[in-house]
Amino acid sequence: MKVKNAKFVISAVSPKQYPDSNLLEVAFAGRSNVGKSSLINALLGRKRLAYSGSKQGMTRQINYYNLDDEIHFVDLPGYGFAAVSKSEKNLWGKVITDYLNVRPQLYLVLMLVDIRHKPSKDDENMYQWILNSGIDYLVVATKADKLSKQQARNNAQIIRNTLQIPPEKDIICVSAEKRTGIDKLWEAIDRYIIEEDDEAENNQKGEEEK
Ligand code: GDP
């Protein structure tokens, strides 16, 4: 998708604030500092529309961006702050799982992991929640410019083994800084949009034929 007009909609702190809209949603999940805001900006061709907030107290915030009134990008709260309390951590879990389970218009989750690091326990939890939700997902390894091609391949394998990503599922390596992999990622997102639109059309036809 070639985005002409991207705008910030809301920082929702409770499900009541999620936009009352049927636009399809693509959600972004990953630990804090993984490069989530940078990737969203790179996909939108913008410098600073998305930004990572100050580190504490952001555990419950879900940021919505509207892309040409066609889809919403949904920036889920980053995780992995060393200093957060247990209750804050539980809250984060609840915010994420609530969101994954209540949004029928959510059709794709991008699970971001830093190409340089073995996924953390929080990453493993996040990945399990995505699997449990049954929603389609893509695994995206960020900051690919920081490693050689060979190192990136090796690390992608470590990510695959740690999260137990099935062999048929690609890991898409991107660099927001160098813009590598961004077109490939858009192509992958677009494929899901087309599939989802076809499905909606078929459902509608089915309804009309009844
Ligand atoms: P967030 O907390 O997940 O939203 O992460 P940010 O997008 O704020 O990025 C965290 C840090 O990683 C910042 O210092 C970015 O400049 C840096 N960063 C993000 N993406 C890339 C990338 O593709 N390559 C490099 N080298 N650094 C990146």
XYZ file of C-alpha atoms and ligand atoms in Angstrom:
238
model
C 0.000 0.000 0.000
C 1.295 3.447 -0.863
C 0.239 5.608 2.064
C -0.690 9.171 1.167
C -1.997 10.412 4.438
C -1.139 8.925 7.820
C -2.412 10.509 10.988
C -2.283 9.817 14.677
C -5.737 8.953 16.082
C -5.534 8.229 19.818
C -3.447 6.820 22.644
C -6.041 4.484 24.088
C -5.648 3.396 27.691
C -8.838 1.341 27.816
C -10.794 -0.683 25.244
C -13.584 1.892 25.398
C -11.235 4.292 23.664
C -10.403 2.038 20.730
C -11.776 3.755 17.628
C -15.366 2.914 16.805
C -14.491 1.847 13.278
C -14.402 -1.243 11.084
C -11.097 -0.416 9.433
C -8.782 -3.423 9.334
C -6.032 -3.281 11.934
C -2.368 -4.260 11.745
C -0.807 -4.401 15.206
C 2.868 -4.025 16.131
C 4.223 -5.858 19.173
C 7.706 -5.953 20.618
C 9.867 -5.093 23.568
C 10.694 -1.485 24.264
C 13.596 -0.228 22.170
C 13.154 -2.969 19.561
C 12.668 -0.241 16.947
C 8.866 -0.287 16.768
C 8.340 3.456 16.319
C 11.188 3.644 13.814
C 9.668 0.810 11.788
C 6.184 2.364 11.812
C 7.663 5.660 10.635
C 9.681 3.875 7.915
C 6.575 2.043 6.666
C 4.677 5.322 6.567
C 7.534 7.257 4.995
C 7.383 9.676 7.897
C 10.086 10.913 10.228
C 8.372 11.256 13.562
C 4.722 10.376 13.485
C 5.243 7.465 15.864
C 7.487 7.985 18.856
C 8.449 5.864 21.832
C 7.125 7.440 24.977
C 9.018 7.994 28.191
C 9.834 4.613 29.555
C 7.615 4.187 32.596
C 3.858 4.309 32.714
C 3.431 3.437 29.058
C 2.468 -0.130 29.800
C -1.164 0.311 28.963
C -1.093 2.695 26.058
C -2.202 1.563 22.599
C -1.503 4.093 19.853
C -3.686 4.172 16.766
C -2.678 5.562 13.367
C -5.092 5.982 10.472
C -3.694 5.276 6.988
C -5.747 6.899 4.228
C -8.956 5.858 5.996
C -8.139 2.321 4.814
C -6.352 0.631 7.686
C -5.280 1.320 11.228
C -1.753 0.675 12.426
C -1.930 -0.197 16.120
C 1.195 0.297 18.205
C 0.934 -2.021 21.225
C 2.737 -1.127 24.456
C 6.430 -2.032 24.466
C 7.537 -4.433 27.171
C 10.658 -5.551 28.958
C 11.389 -2.531 31.142
C 13.651 -3.845 33.881
C 12.234 -1.484 36.479
C 8.510 -2.203 36.209
C 6.655 -3.769 39.085
C 4.906 -7.102 38.908
C 1.487 -5.451 38.891
C 2.534 -3.220 36.021
C 3.716 -6.318 34.152
C 0.419 -8.069 34.742
C -1.405 -5.003 33.529
C 0.645 -5.026 30.342
C -0.310 -8.676 29.779
C -3.955 -7.874 30.289
C -3.912 -4.878 27.937
C -2.329 -6.964 25.180
C -4.443 -10.086 25.567
C -7.649 -8.012 25.909
C -6.792 -6.202 22.708
C -5.933 -9.411 20.794
C -9.157 -11.021 21.908
C -11.679 -8.224 21.397
C -10.861 -6.791 17.991
C -12.430 -8.761 15.151
C -11.025 -6.225 12.691
C -7.475 -7.115 13.780
C -6.175 -9.288 10.967
C -2.397 -9.207 11.271
C 0.125 -8.863 14.102
C 3.733 -7.962 13.404
C 5.911 -9.477 16.112
C 9.150 -7.489 16.274
C 12.399 -8.878 17.615
C 15.832 -7.281 17.593
C 18.006 -9.270 15.183
C 20.968 -9.001 17.573
C 19.377 -10.681 20.579
C 17.951 -14.022 21.522
C 14.223 -13.494 22.215
C 13.463 -12.871 25.898
C 10.893 -14.628 28.090
C 8.567 -11.674 27.468
C 9.002 -12.185 23.718
C 8.155 -15.855 24.162
C 4.986 -14.917 26.093
C 4.014 -12.393 23.452
C 4.505 -14.961 20.707
C 2.368 -17.493 22.575
C -0.434 -14.969 23.019
C -0.384 -14.273 19.307
C -0.532 -18.011 18.549
C -3.341 -18.489 21.062
C -5.357 -15.651 19.515
C -5.325 -17.455 16.162
C -4.633 -14.182 14.354
C -2.233 -14.186 11.394
C 1.206 -12.870 12.155
C 4.577 -12.035 10.680
C 7.866 -12.142 12.565
C 10.014 -9.105 11.806
C 13.687 -8.905 12.820
C 14.681 -5.257 13.270
C 17.978 -3.343 12.995
C 19.364 -5.682 10.318
C 21.951 -3.019 9.384
C 23.744 -3.756 12.651
C 24.879 -7.221 11.484
C 26.566 -8.767 8.456
C 24.333 -10.852 6.183
C 25.833 -14.067 7.552
C 25.405 -12.982 11.177
C 21.831 -11.933 10.421
C 21.096 -15.371 8.968
C 22.584 -17.098 12.019
C 20.660 -14.889 14.423
C 17.407 -15.340 12.508
C 17.872 -19.077 13.077
C 18.356 -18.491 16.833
C 15.151 -16.422 16.865
C 13.336 -19.184 14.974
C 14.573 -21.887 17.360
C 13.854 -19.918 20.533
C 10.304 -18.957 19.594
C 9.744 -22.245 17.725
C 8.621 -20.504 14.581
C 7.504 -23.075 12.011
C 9.832 -23.532 9.013
C 7.236 -22.352 6.482
C 6.987 -18.976 8.208
C 9.488 -16.387 6.925
C 11.291 -14.043 9.278
C 11.422 -10.670 7.529
C 14.639 -8.761 8.238
C 14.347 -4.982 8.119
C 16.339 -1.877 8.826
C 14.358 1.283 9.455
C 17.592 3.191 9.292
C 18.708 1.943 5.863
C 15.156 1.210 4.690
C 16.068 -2.351 3.734
C 13.240 -4.868 3.830
C 10.584 -2.144 4.082
C 9.128 -2.772 0.594
C 9.202 -6.515 1.215
C 7.346 -6.026 4.488
C 4.715 -3.852 2.785
C 4.256 -6.547 0.126
C 3.681 -9.106 2.870
C 1.197 -6.829 4.688
C -0.611 -6.135 1.408
C -0.987 -9.850 0.720
C -2.896 -10.211 3.977
C -5.051 -7.158 3.194
C -6.048 -8.681 -0.163
C -6.831 -12.056 1.422
C -8.915 -10.370 4.090
C -10.829 -8.274 1.532
C -11.537 -11.382 -0.579
C -12.810 -13.198 2.475
C -15.087 -10.289 3.433
C -16.432 -10.188 -0.137
C -17.114 -13.931 -0.159
C -18.896 -13.693 3.187
C -21.041 -10.885 1.822
C -21.868 -12.906 -1.320
C -22.772 -15.855 0.888
C -25.130 -13.630 2.892
C -26.757 -12.238 -0.253
C -27.325 -15.726 -1.686
C -29.146 -16.915 1.431
P 10.760 1.504 20.236
O 10.981 1.770 21.695
O 10.554 0.061 19.960
O 9.704 2.360 19.601
O 12.163 1.805 19.507
P 12.644 3.077 18.654
O 12.058 3.073 17.279
O 12.488 4.316 19.476
O 14.192 2.704 18.489
C 15.024 2.451 19.597
C 16.457 2.787 19.232
O 16.906 1.935 18.186
C 16.641 4.216 18.717
O 17.865 4.704 19.199
C 16.673 4.050 17.216
O 17.415 5.057 16.559
C 17.333 2.702 17.060
N 16.877 2.013 15.820
C 15.595 1.756 15.473
N 15.558 1.130 14.283
C 16.829 0.983 13.872
C 17.448 0.410 12.698
O 16.818 -0.102 11.777
N 18.810 0.426 12.664
C 19.579 0.979 13.654
N 20.903 0.919 13.520
N 19.028 1.535 14.760
C 17.682 1.550 14.859
